């Protein structure tokens, strides 16, 4: 299939050259480890810190520059670590403080920075703070959480919903309701209480002293709620930007994105500046309706979150050059002067290969998505297993479900377990993850789809990732160059990355048909030679003078302008 591409649609994203050396995290390659599922070192079926240490050489060989590790603090594990009952220790199932200190040391030897997950919005209901808070209305910590009287007819204070159909749980002892956006075992802290701020800020100080280089801040735009406790507007469907993580049919205008969140984030950032010689990076999990809504979270003076997560590419629900281009056009318009992130998968979402590919074309699409992930502007986040094209393996019945939201919403929503299955290291029993029954079932495709097999195959997804990461690290254009989008083609997503004397063109055919990119439409070919740097497919032509490029189905191609 041949496609003409209009000249009319050319959008440029210009990032001014910075007068000083860029921060290490700008454009760095991050890798997310869901700790329960990465590597078990002590044969209990659950991944742990020593398991991560044992795989650092693998991560170094991949080219990873920073690890984001999901929560490992003591926890009842209702929400698998996002319900914390002690912010200053390690849950024994994941190891010891000595293990963590060794992880920092060993990662540093390999020039890998450690980012840890931190939940500031809520605690476990088993945290000593909440146990004291719910002991009575006269408790010294009563105001550390959000308590409200029932309505006159004994109902919850309002219609707020989150993980559960009501975000309020009645406490028989005191006759009041407490608020929890997530499960009832995860009560929200009251961030209008000054003592709460002071105590929680000290948590960051503690881990920075141990050597972490930053924090992924969980649901950081959920900290404050409407003081008047007004009802959220009811809708007919789940808001688009929340569909992958929640099932509430209301607009959470009074529970998410409260304007006063910014005051707390600014105070936190200033606290870290006052405490630290080398300022840590803050990566914010922020759910907002539009790309433009991310901008305030950088702060008016760049004094809030350095890297608000940009989830809009991961919200695209089908493989479409048109839809991805629309998202990138918004990025161009609103984020041109800000560092950003590129996210296609994480522990709360369906894996990108599941969303965008069938089992038959999964490998080809995995390489195509890798090309996009690692050539766009911003810091790319690789979710563990993406580098071998892992796919979701959802529970088949409710007895298999571990995820609390999956248990609540079954069968309409099966939860997040399918994207959290154990890492597939080899084709031995339990995939080299553990010697016993793993905490979640393995995807049966691990026999063919695993690290060992792909390392031995020069054309594998894994070796393609390694090639792309090496290219990105060696290219100033890919790490921090401007981005220009080309065309309105329904099948081909095309963009140029430029920095000083380097120009790199990326062509992504998001179709199962052959497609053609015509560079002459954009004055990209006049008296210029473009060399193919890498492609998802084998190519006969290594240099293009006319830049009329025939792309095979699901082919991604990266070309560099020859001087």
mmCIF file of N, CA, C and O in Angstrom, residues 227-322:
data_model
loop_
_atom_site.group_PDB
_atom_site.id
_atom_site.type_symbol
_atom_site.label_atom_id
_atom_site.label_comp_id
_atom_site.label_asym_id
_atom_site.label_seq_id
_atom_site.Cartn_x
_atom_site.Cartn_y
_atom_site.Cartn_z
ATOM 1 N N UNK A 227 -12.171 20.935 50.921
ATOM 2 C CA UNK A 227 -12.465 21.153 52.354
ATOM 3 C C UNK A 227 -13.958 21.196 52.639
ATOM 4 O O UNK A 227 -14.387 20.944 53.774
ATOM 5 N N UNK A 228 -14.764 21.522 51.626
ATOM 6 C CA UNK A 228 -16.217 21.561 51.822
ATOM 7 C C UNK A 228 -16.860 20.194 51.598
ATOM 8 O O UNK A 228 -18.069 20.039 51.809
ATOM 9 N N UNK A 229 -16.067 19.226 51.180
ATOM 10 C CA UNK A 229 -16.531 17.850 50.983
ATOM 11 C C UNK A 229 -17.736 17.771 50.040
ATOM 12 O O UNK A 229 -18.687 17.027 50.279
ATOM 13 N N UNK A 230 -17.672 18.531 48.953
ATOM 14 C CA UNK A 230 -18.747 18.516 47.959
ATOM 15 C C UNK A 230 -18.723 17.223 47.141
ATOM 16 O O UNK A 230 -17.666 16.626 46.921
ATOM 17 N N UNK A 231 -19.916 16.806 46.682
ATOM 18 C CA UNK A 231 -20.024 15.605 45.855
ATOM 19 C C UNK A 231 -19.283 15.797 44.537
ATOM 20 O O UNK A 231 -19.317 16.877 43.929
ATOM 21 N N UNK A 232 -18.647 14.719 44.078
ATOM 22 C CA UNK A 232 -18.097 14.718 42.725
ATOM 23 C C UNK A 232 -19.228 14.577 41.712
ATOM 24 O O UNK A 232 -20.206 13.857 41.968
ATOM 25 N N UNK A 233 -19.128 15.232 40.548
ATOM 26 C CA UNK A 233 -20.151 15.070 39.499
ATOM 27 C C UNK A 233 -20.193 13.619 38.997
ATOM 28 O O UNK A 233 -19.152 13.002 38.766
ATOM 29 N N UNK A 234 -21.385 13.089 38.852
ATOM 30 C CA UNK A 234 -21.579 11.722 38.379
ATOM 31 C C UNK A 234 -21.561 11.714 36.850
ATOM 32 O O UNK A 234 -22.073 12.635 36.203
ATOM 33 N N UNK A 235 -20.962 10.676 36.260
ATOM 34 C CA UNK A 235 -20.869 10.550 34.809
ATOM 35 C C UNK A 235 -21.435 9.200 34.364
ATOM 36 O O UNK A 235 -21.702 8.320 35.195
ATOM 37 N N UNK A 236 -21.590 9.051 33.053
ATOM 38 C CA UNK A 236 -22.099 7.794 32.511
ATOM 39 C C UNK A 236 -20.992 6.762 32.312
ATOM 40 O O UNK A 236 -21.273 5.578 32.136
ATOM 41 N N UNK A 237 -19.764 7.215 32.300
ATOM 42 C CA UNK A 237 -18.648 6.292 32.099
ATOM 43 C C UNK A 237 -17.429 6.772 32.858
ATOM 44 O O UNK A 237 -17.382 7.908 33.352
ATOM 45 N N UNK A 238 -16.430 5.912 32.941
ATOM 46 C CA UNK A 238 -15.189 6.253 33.635
ATOM 47 C C UNK A 238 -14.448 7.311 32.817
ATOM 48 O O UNK A 238 -14.356 7.200 31.591
ATOM 49 N N UNK A 239 -13.931 8.375 33.451
ATOM 50 C CA UNK A 239 -13.149 9.366 32.707
ATOM 51 C C UNK A 239 -12.023 8.702 31.924
ATOM 52 O O UNK A 239 -11.356 7.791 32.424
ATOM 53 N N UNK A 240 -11.806 9.162 30.694
ATOM 54 C CA UNK A 240 -10.864 8.513 29.783
ATOM 55 C C UNK A 240 -9.484 8.342 30.405
ATOM 56 O O UNK A 240 -8.874 7.279 30.288
ATOM 57 N N UNK A 241 -8.997 9.377 31.091
ATOM 58 C CA UNK A 241 -7.629 9.332 31.591
ATOM 59 C C UNK A 241 -7.464 8.421 32.803
ATOM 60 O O UNK A 241 -6.344 8.185 33.260
ATOM 61 N N UNK A 242 -8.568 7.883 33.317
ATOM 62 C CA UNK A 242 -8.511 6.979 34.469
ATOM 63 C C UNK A 242 -8.936 5.552 34.123
ATOM 64 O O UNK A 242 -8.905 4.668 34.979
ATOM 65 N N UNK A 243 -9.322 5.318 32.871
ATOM 66 C CA UNK A 243 -9.919 4.028 32.506
ATOM 67 C C UNK A 243 -9.019 2.838 32.777
ATOM 68 O O UNK A 243 -9.499 1.745 33.084
ATOM 69 N N UNK A 244 -7.721 3.029 32.638
ATOM 70 C CA UNK A 244 -6.824 1.881 32.812
ATOM 71 C C UNK A 244 -6.559 1.544 34.264
ATOM 72 O O UNK A 244 -6.001 0.480 34.561
ATOM 73 N N UNK A 245 -6.939 2.426 35.184
ATOM 74 C CA UNK A 245 -6.593 2.184 36.585
ATOM 75 C C UNK A 245 -7.796 2.165 37.535
ATOM 76 O O UNK A 245 -7.693 1.656 38.645
ATOM 77 N N UNK A 246 -8.932 2.726 37.114
ATOM 78 C CA UNK A 246 -10.091 2.808 37.996
ATOM 79 C C UNK A 246 -11.370 2.472 37.234
ATOM 80 O O UNK A 246 -11.384 2.444 36.006
ATOM 81 N N UNK A 247 -12.444 2.255 37.981
ATOM 82 C CA UNK A 247 -13.732 1.979 37.347
ATOM 83 C C UNK A 247 -14.831 2.904 37.870
ATOM 84 O O UNK A 247 -16.010 2.592 37.780
ATOM 85 N N UNK A 248 -14.452 4.066 38.409
ATOM 86 C CA UNK A 248 -15.434 4.990 38.973
ATOM 87 C C UNK A 248 -16.113 5.793 37.869
ATOM 88 O O UNK A 248 -15.464 6.244 36.926
ATOM 89 N N UNK A 249 -17.416 5.978 37.989
ATOM 90 C CA UNK A 249 -18.162 6.773 37.022
ATOM 91 C C UNK A 249 -18.510 8.128 37.639
ATOM 92 O O UNK A 249 -19.662 8.454 37.910
ATOM 93 N N UNK A 250 -17.460 8.878 37.877
ATOM 94 C CA UNK A 250 -17.613 10.248 38.362
ATOM 95 C C UNK A 250 -16.354 11.031 38.016
ATOM 96 O O UNK A 250 -15.288 10.442 37.817
ATOM 97 N N UNK A 251 -16.515 12.343 37.913
ATOM 98 C CA UNK A 251 -15.361 13.206 37.689
ATOM 99 C C UNK A 251 -14.781 13.570 39.052
ATOM 100 O O UNK A 251 -15.443 14.243 39.847
ATOM 101 N N UNK A 252 -13.548 13.139 39.335
ATOM 102 C CA UNK A 252 -12.998 13.345 40.685
ATOM 103 C C UNK A 252 -12.457 14.758 40.893
ATOM 104 O O UNK A 252 -11.322 14.952 41.325
ATOM 105 N N UNK A 253 -13.285 15.755 40.614
ATOM 106 C CA UNK A 253 -12.823 17.144 40.672
ATOM 107 C C UNK A 253 -12.542 17.606 42.101
ATOM 108 O O UNK A 253 -11.784 18.557 42.318
ATOM 109 N N UNK A 254 -13.134 16.936 43.085
ATOM 110 C CA UNK A 254 -12.926 17.337 44.484
ATOM 111 C C UNK A 254 -11.989 16.389 45.244
ATOM 112 O O UNK A 254 -11.765 16.570 46.447
ATOM 113 N N UNK A 255 -11.451 15.387 44.539
ATOM 114 C CA UNK A 255 -10.563 14.426 45.209
ATOM 115 C C UNK A 255 -9.180 14.330 44.564
ATOM 116 O O UNK A 255 -8.258 13.799 45.178
ATOM 117 N N UNK A 256 -9.050 14.800 43.328
ATOM 118 C CA UNK A 256 -7.767 14.756 42.620
ATOM 119 C C UNK A 256 -7.462 16.151 42.071
ATOM 120 O O UNK A 256 -8.369 16.880 41.677
ATOM 121 N N UNK A 257 -6.194 16.521 42.054
ATOM 122 C CA UNK A 257 -5.742 17.790 41.452
ATOM 123 C C UNK A 257 -6.243 19.033 42.182
ATOM 124 O O UNK A 257 -6.527 20.058 41.566
ATOM 125 N N UNK A 258 -6.346 18.945 43.499
ATOM 126 C CA UNK A 258 -6.723 20.143 44.265
ATOM 127 C C UNK A 258 -5.616 21.195 44.117
ATOM 128 O O UNK A 258 -4.424 20.868 44.191
ATOM 129 N N UNK A 259 -5.969 22.463 43.896
ATOM 130 C CA UNK A 259 -4.946 23.501 43.695
ATOM 131 C C UNK A 259 -3.901 23.590 44.807
ATOM 132 O O UNK A 259 -2.741 23.914 44.551
ATOM 133 N N UNK A 260 -4.298 23.276 46.041
ATOM 134 C CA UNK A 260 -3.358 23.403 47.156
ATOM 135 C C UNK A 260 -2.320 22.283 47.188
ATOM 136 O O UNK A 260 -1.367 22.343 47.971
ATOM 137 N N UNK A 261 -2.490 21.252 46.325
ATOM 138 C CA UNK A 261 -1.429 20.247 46.196
ATOM 139 C C UNK A 261 -0.095 20.906 45.875
ATOM 140 O O UNK A 261 0.956 20.466 46.338
ATOM 141 N N UNK A 262 -0.147 21.960 45.071
ATOM 142 C CA UNK A 262 1.086 22.606 44.617
ATOM 143 C C UNK A 262 1.874 23.223 45.773
ATOM 144 O O UNK A 262 3.104 23.226 45.757
ATOM 145 N N UNK A 263 1.172 23.719 46.771
ATOM 146 C CA UNK A 263 1.864 24.292 47.927
ATOM 147 C C UNK A 263 2.674 23.231 48.661
ATOM 148 O O UNK A 263 3.807 23.480 49.087
ATOM 149 N N UNK A 264 2.095 22.047 48.792
ATOM 150 C CA UNK A 264 2.795 20.967 49.485
ATOM 151 C C UNK A 264 4.008 20.497 48.673
ATOM 152 O O UNK A 264 5.103 20.283 49.223
ATOM 153 N N UNK A 265 3.818 20.338 47.371
ATOM 154 C CA UNK A 265 4.925 19.868 46.528
ATOM 155 C C UNK A 265 6.062 20.892 46.521
ATOM 156 O O UNK A 265 7.238 20.524 46.590
ATOM 157 N N UNK A 266 5.719 22.176 46.468
ATOM 158 C CA UNK A 266 6.759 23.216 46.520
ATOM 159 C C UNK A 266 7.509 23.160 47.847
ATOM 160 O O UNK A 266 8.735 23.301 47.895
ATOM 161 N N UNK A 267 6.771 22.967 48.923
ATOM 162 C CA UNK A 267 7.410 22.879 50.239
ATOM 163 C C UNK A 267 8.339 21.673 50.312
ATOM 164 O O UNK A 267 9.442 21.746 50.877
ATOM 165 N N UNK A 268 7.908 20.560 49.735
ATOM 166 C CA UNK A 268 8.740 19.356 49.718
ATOM 167 C C UNK A 268 10.010 19.598 48.911
ATOM 168 O O UNK A 268 11.119 19.263 49.350
ATOM 169 N N UNK A 269 9.860 20.197 47.757
ATOM 170 C CA UNK A 269 11.030 20.461 46.901
ATOM 171 C C UNK A 269 12.004 21.412 47.609
ATOM 172 O O UNK A 269 13.219 21.222 47.563
ATOM 173 N N UNK A 270 11.473 22.426 48.255
ATOM 174 C CA UNK A 270 12.337 23.366 48.967
ATOM 175 C C UNK A 270 13.035 22.687 50.132
ATOM 176 O O UNK A 270 14.216 22.934 50.400
ATOM 177 N N UNK A 271 12.326 21.809 50.813
ATOM 178 C CA UNK A 271 12.923 21.048 51.921
ATOM 179 C C UNK A 271 14.126 20.253 51.421
ATOM 180 O O UNK A 271 15.188 20.244 52.060
ATOM 181 N N UNK A 272 13.969 19.605 50.264
ATOM 182 C CA UNK A 272 15.063 18.797 49.726
ATOM 183 C C UNK A 272 16.235 19.675 49.297
ATOM 184 O O UNK A 272 17.397 19.299 49.466
ATOM 185 N N UNK A 273 15.954 20.840 48.760
ATOM 186 C CA UNK A 273 17.032 21.765 48.382
ATOM 187 C C UNK A 273 17.821 22.204 49.606
ATOM 188 O O UNK A 273 19.044 22.360 49.567
ATOM 189 N N UNK A 274 17.107 22.411 50.705
ATOM 190 C CA UNK A 274 17.772 22.849 51.936
ATOM 191 C C UNK A 274 18.591 21.741 52.573
ATOM 192 O O UNK A 274 19.579 22.010 53.267
ATOM 193 N N UNK A 275 18.194 20.486 52.342
ATOM 194 C CA UNK A 275 18.826 19.355 53.019
ATOM 195 C C UNK A 275 19.960 18.719 52.213
ATOM 196 O O UNK A 275 20.887 18.151 52.786
ATOM 197 N N UNK A 276 19.890 18.811 50.887
ATOM 198 C CA UNK A 276 20.766 18.016 50.042
ATOM 199 C C UNK A 276 21.728 18.870 49.227
ATOM 200 O O UNK A 276 21.343 19.890 48.660
ATOM 201 N N UNK A 277 22.989 18.440 49.148
ATOM 202 C CA UNK A 277 23.959 19.116 48.285
ATOM 203 C C UNK A 277 23.633 18.860 46.815
ATOM 204 O O UNK A 277 23.703 19.757 45.976
ATOM 205 N N UNK A 278 23.301 17.615 46.508
ATOM 206 C CA UNK A 278 22.926 17.239 45.149
ATOM 207 C C UNK A 278 21.439 16.927 45.141
ATOM 208 O O UNK A 278 20.993 15.962 45.759
ATOM 209 N N UNK A 279 20.668 17.765 44.460
ATOM 210 C CA UNK A 279 19.216 17.666 44.562
ATOM 211 C C UNK A 279 18.695 16.382 43.923
ATOM 212 O O UNK A 279 19.016 16.089 42.766
ATOM 213 N N UNK A 280 17.909 15.590 44.640
ATOM 214 C CA UNK A 280 17.361 14.354 44.069
ATOM 215 C C UNK A 280 16.276 14.662 43.043
ATOM 216 O O UNK A 280 15.656 15.720 43.070
ATOM 217 N N UNK A 281 16.032 13.706 42.151
ATOM 218 C CA UNK A 281 14.973 13.870 41.170
ATOM 219 C C UNK A 281 13.654 13.371 41.759
ATOM 220 O O UNK A 281 13.607 12.342 42.441
ATOM 221 N N UNK A 282 12.598 14.122 41.506
ATOM 222 C CA UNK A 282 11.244 13.733 41.899
ATOM 223 C C UNK A 282 10.471 13.388 40.633
ATOM 224 O O UNK A 282 10.363 14.207 39.711
ATOM 225 N N UNK A 283 9.942 12.183 40.599
ATOM 226 C CA UNK A 283 9.161 11.707 39.460
ATOM 227 C C UNK A 283 7.739 11.503 39.962
ATOM 228 O O UNK A 283 7.502 10.696 40.852
ATOM 229 N N UNK A 284 6.803 12.260 39.416
ATOM 230 C CA UNK A 284 5.464 12.272 39.982
ATOM 231 C C UNK A 284 4.459 11.440 39.205
ATOM 232 O O UNK A 284 4.310 11.617 37.985
ATOM 233 N N UNK A 285 3.781 10.510 39.906
ATOM 234 C CA UNK A 285 2.634 9.836 39.295
ATOM 235 C C UNK A 285 1.457 10.801 39.375
ATOM 236 O O UNK A 285 0.919 11.059 40.452
ATOM 237 N N UNK A 286 1.077 11.329 38.223
ATOM 238 C CA UNK A 286 0.066 12.386 38.158
ATOM 239 C C UNK A 286 -0.963 12.020 37.099
ATOM 240 O O UNK A 286 -0.618 11.854 35.922
ATOM 241 N N UNK A 287 -2.201 11.886 37.505
ATOM 242 C CA UNK A 287 -3.285 11.603 36.577
ATOM 243 C C UNK A 287 -4.057 12.883 36.315
ATOM 244 O O UNK A 287 -4.656 13.464 37.233
ATOM 245 N N UNK A 288 -4.046 13.342 35.075
ATOM 246 C CA UNK A 288 -4.722 14.578 34.683
ATOM 247 C C UNK A 288 -5.437 14.348 33.355
ATOM 248 O O UNK A 288 -5.057 13.462 32.578
ATOM 249 N N UNK A 289 -6.465 15.151 33.060
ATOM 250 C CA UNK A 289 -7.247 14.929 31.833
ATOM 251 C C UNK A 289 -6.508 15.239 30.540
ATOM 252 O O UNK A 289 -6.751 14.592 29.520
ATOM 253 N N UNK A 290 -5.622 16.239 30.537
ATOM 254 C CA UNK A 290 -4.963 16.650 29.299
ATOM 255 C C UNK A 290 -3.478 16.890 29.538
ATOM 256 O O UNK A 290 -3.039 17.102 30.672
ATOM 257 N N UNK A 291 -2.707 16.896 28.447
ATOM 258 C CA UNK A 291 -1.274 17.163 28.536
ATOM 259 C C UNK A 291 -1.020 18.526 29.157
ATOM 260 O O UNK A 291 -0.110 18.689 29.985
ATOM 261 N N UNK A 292 -1.821 19.516 28.811
ATOM 262 C CA UNK A 292 -1.609 20.868 29.348
ATOM 263 C C UNK A 292 -1.744 20.900 30.862
ATOM 264 O O UNK A 292 -1.136 21.743 31.530
ATOM 265 N N UNK A 293 -2.514 19.961 31.431
ATOM 266 C CA UNK A 293 -2.707 19.925 32.882
ATOM 267 C C UNK A 293 -1.457 19.439 33.621
ATOM 268 O O UNK A 293 -1.373 19.566 34.851
ATOM 269 N N UNK A 294 -0.491 18.905 32.897
ATOM 270 C CA UNK A 294 0.772 18.521 33.531
ATOM 271 C C UNK A 294 1.631 19.738 33.863
ATOM 272 O O UNK A 294 2.426 19.706 34.812
ATOM 273 N N UNK A 295 1.504 20.786 33.070
ATOM 274 C CA UNK A 295 2.420 21.924 33.164
ATOM 275 C C UNK A 295 2.488 22.523 34.564
ATOM 276 O O UNK A 295 3.588 22.783 35.077
ATOM 277 N N UNK A 296 1.366 22.771 35.252
ATOM 278 C CA UNK A 296 1.464 23.367 36.591
ATOM 279 C C UNK A 296 2.296 22.549 37.574
ATOM 280 O O UNK A 296 2.831 23.113 38.541
ATOM 281 N N UNK A 297 2.428 21.237 37.344
ATOM 282 C CA UNK A 297 3.159 20.407 38.295
ATOM 283 C C UNK A 297 4.672 20.548 38.191
ATOM 284 O O UNK A 297 5.404 20.058 39.043
ATOM 285 N N UNK A 298 5.153 21.238 37.154
ATOM 286 C CA UNK A 298 6.572 21.587 37.124
ATOM 287 C C UNK A 298 6.856 22.759 38.059
ATOM 288 O O UNK A 298 7.996 22.937 38.503
ATOM 289 N N UNK A 299 5.827 23.552 38.350
ATOM 290 C CA UNK A 299 5.992 24.742 39.185
ATOM 291 C C UNK A 299 6.272 25.978 38.346
ATOM 292 O O UNK A 299 6.941 25.896 37.309
ATOM 293 N N UNK A 300 5.764 27.105 38.802
ATOM 294 C CA UNK A 300 5.943 28.350 38.052
ATOM 295 C C UNK A 300 7.407 28.695 37.870
ATOM 296 O O UNK A 300 7.802 29.286 36.863
ATOM 297 N N UNK A 301 8.223 28.341 38.826
ATOM 298 C CA UNK A 301 9.656 28.625 38.765
ATOM 299 C C UNK A 301 10.468 27.334 38.629
ATOM 300 O O UNK A 301 11.640 27.290 38.999
ATOM 301 N N UNK A 302 9.830 26.296 38.109
ATOM 302 C CA UNK A 302 10.511 24.999 38.037
ATOM 303 C C UNK A 302 10.799 24.443 39.412
ATOM 304 O O UNK A 302 11.804 23.741 39.617
ATOM 305 N N UNK A 303 9.901 24.721 40.362
ATOM 306 C CA UNK A 303 10.163 24.409 41.765
ATOM 307 C C UNK A 303 9.237 23.332 42.331
ATOM 308 O O UNK A 303 9.028 23.255 43.531
ATOM 309 N N UNK A 304 8.673 22.481 41.450
ATOM 310 C CA UNK A 304 7.855 21.375 41.945
ATOM 311 C C UNK A 304 8.441 20.033 41.471
ATOM 312 O O UNK A 304 9.564 19.692 41.837
ATOM 313 N N UNK A 305 7.756 19.312 40.630
ATOM 314 C CA UNK A 305 8.209 17.990 40.184
ATOM 315 C C UNK A 305 9.106 18.155 38.958
ATOM 316 O O UNK A 305 8.703 18.770 37.968
ATOM 317 N N UNK A 306 10.317 17.578 38.993
ATOM 318 C CA UNK A 306 11.175 17.665 37.804
ATOM 319 C C UNK A 306 10.636 16.826 36.651
ATOM 320 O O UNK A 306 10.710 17.229 35.495
ATOM 321 N N UNK A 307 10.092 15.646 36.969
ATOM 322 C CA UNK A 307 9.591 14.749 35.929
ATOM 323 C C UNK A 307 8.181 14.256 36.272
ATOM 324 O O UNK A 307 8.005 13.158 36.814
ATOM 325 N N UNK A 308 7.156 15.044 35.952
ATOM 326 C CA UNK A 308 5.793 14.501 36.072
ATOM 327 C C UNK A 308 5.598 13.402 35.028
ATOM 328 O O UNK A 308 5.930 13.597 33.856
ATOM 329 N N UNK A 309 5.110 12.267 35.449
ATOM 330 C CA UNK A 309 4.884 11.190 34.492
ATOM 331 C C UNK A 309 3.891 11.633 33.417
ATOM 332 O O UNK A 309 2.822 12.174 33.724
ATOM 333 N N UNK A 310 4.255 11.379 32.174
ATOM 334 C CA UNK A 310 3.403 11.682 31.034
ATOM 335 C C UNK A 310 2.809 10.358 30.552
ATOM 336 O O UNK A 310 3.473 9.586 29.868
ATOM 337 N N UNK A 311 1.552 10.090 30.937
ATOM 338 C CA UNK A 311 0.924 8.805 30.639
ATOM 339 C C UNK A 311 0.125 8.800 29.336
ATOM 340 O O UNK A 311 -0.548 7.805 29.032
ATOM 341 N N UNK A 312 0.163 9.892 28.590
ATOM 342 C CA UNK A 312 -0.777 10.007 27.481
ATOM 343 C C UNK A 312 -0.486 9.056 26.331
ATOM 344 O O UNK A 312 -1.408 8.613 25.639
ATOM 345 N N UNK A 313 0.766 8.697 26.115
ATOM 346 C CA UNK A 313 1.056 7.668 25.112
ATOM 347 C C UNK A 313 0.513 6.314 25.558
ATOM 348 O O UNK A 313 0.038 5.526 24.745
ATOM 349 N N UNK A 314 0.573 6.045 26.853
ATOM 350 C CA UNK A 314 0.080 4.762 27.359
ATOM 351 C C UNK A 314 -1.445 4.711 27.380
ATOM 352 O O UNK A 314 -2.032 3.634 27.530
ATOM 353 N N UNK A 315 -2.106 5.874 27.221
ATOM 354 C CA UNK A 315 -3.569 5.893 27.137
ATOM 355 C C UNK A 315 -4.084 5.586 25.735
ATOM 356 O O UNK A 315 -5.280 5.354 25.556
ATOM 357 N N UNK A 316 -3.189 5.609 24.746
ATOM 358 C CA UNK A 316 -3.598 5.266 23.381
ATOM 359 C C UNK A 316 -3.942 3.779 23.350
ATOM 360 O O UNK A 316 -3.114 2.936 23.681
ATOM 361 N N UNK A 317 -5.163 3.468 22.956
ATOM 362 C CA UNK A 317 -5.637 2.091 23.132
ATOM 363 C C UNK A 317 -5.538 1.220 21.888
ATOM 364 O O UNK A 317 -5.983 0.067 21.899
ATOM 365 N N UNK A 318 -4.990 1.759 20.800
ATOM 366 C CA UNK A 318 -4.742 0.904 19.642
ATOM 367 C C UNK A 318 -3.537 1.432 18.877
ATOM 368 O O UNK A 318 -3.158 2.597 19.012
ATOM 369 N N UNK A 319 -2.929 0.553 18.082
ATOM 370 C CA UNK A 319 -1.728 0.914 17.337
ATOM 371 C C UNK A 319 -2.135 1.799 16.166
ATOM 372 O O UNK A 319 -2.612 1.310 15.147
ATOM 373 N N UNK A 320 -1.937 3.087 16.328
ATOM 374 C CA UNK A 320 -2.427 4.045 15.347
ATOM 375 C C UNK A 320 -1.463 5.216 15.241
ATOM 376 O O UNK A 320 -1.252 5.937 16.223
ATOM 377 N N UNK A 321 -0.902 5.429 14.052
ATOM 378 C CA UNK A 321 -0.036 6.583 13.843
ATOM 379 C C UNK A 321 -0.792 7.878 14.092
ATOM 380 O O UNK A 321 -0.246 8.842 14.631
ATOM 381 N N UNK A 322 -2.061 7.911 13.736
ATOM 382 C CA UNK A 322 -2.877 9.116 13.923
ATOM 383 C C UNK A 322 -3.024 9.448 15.399
ATOM 384 O O UNK A 322 -2.825 10.596 15.826
#
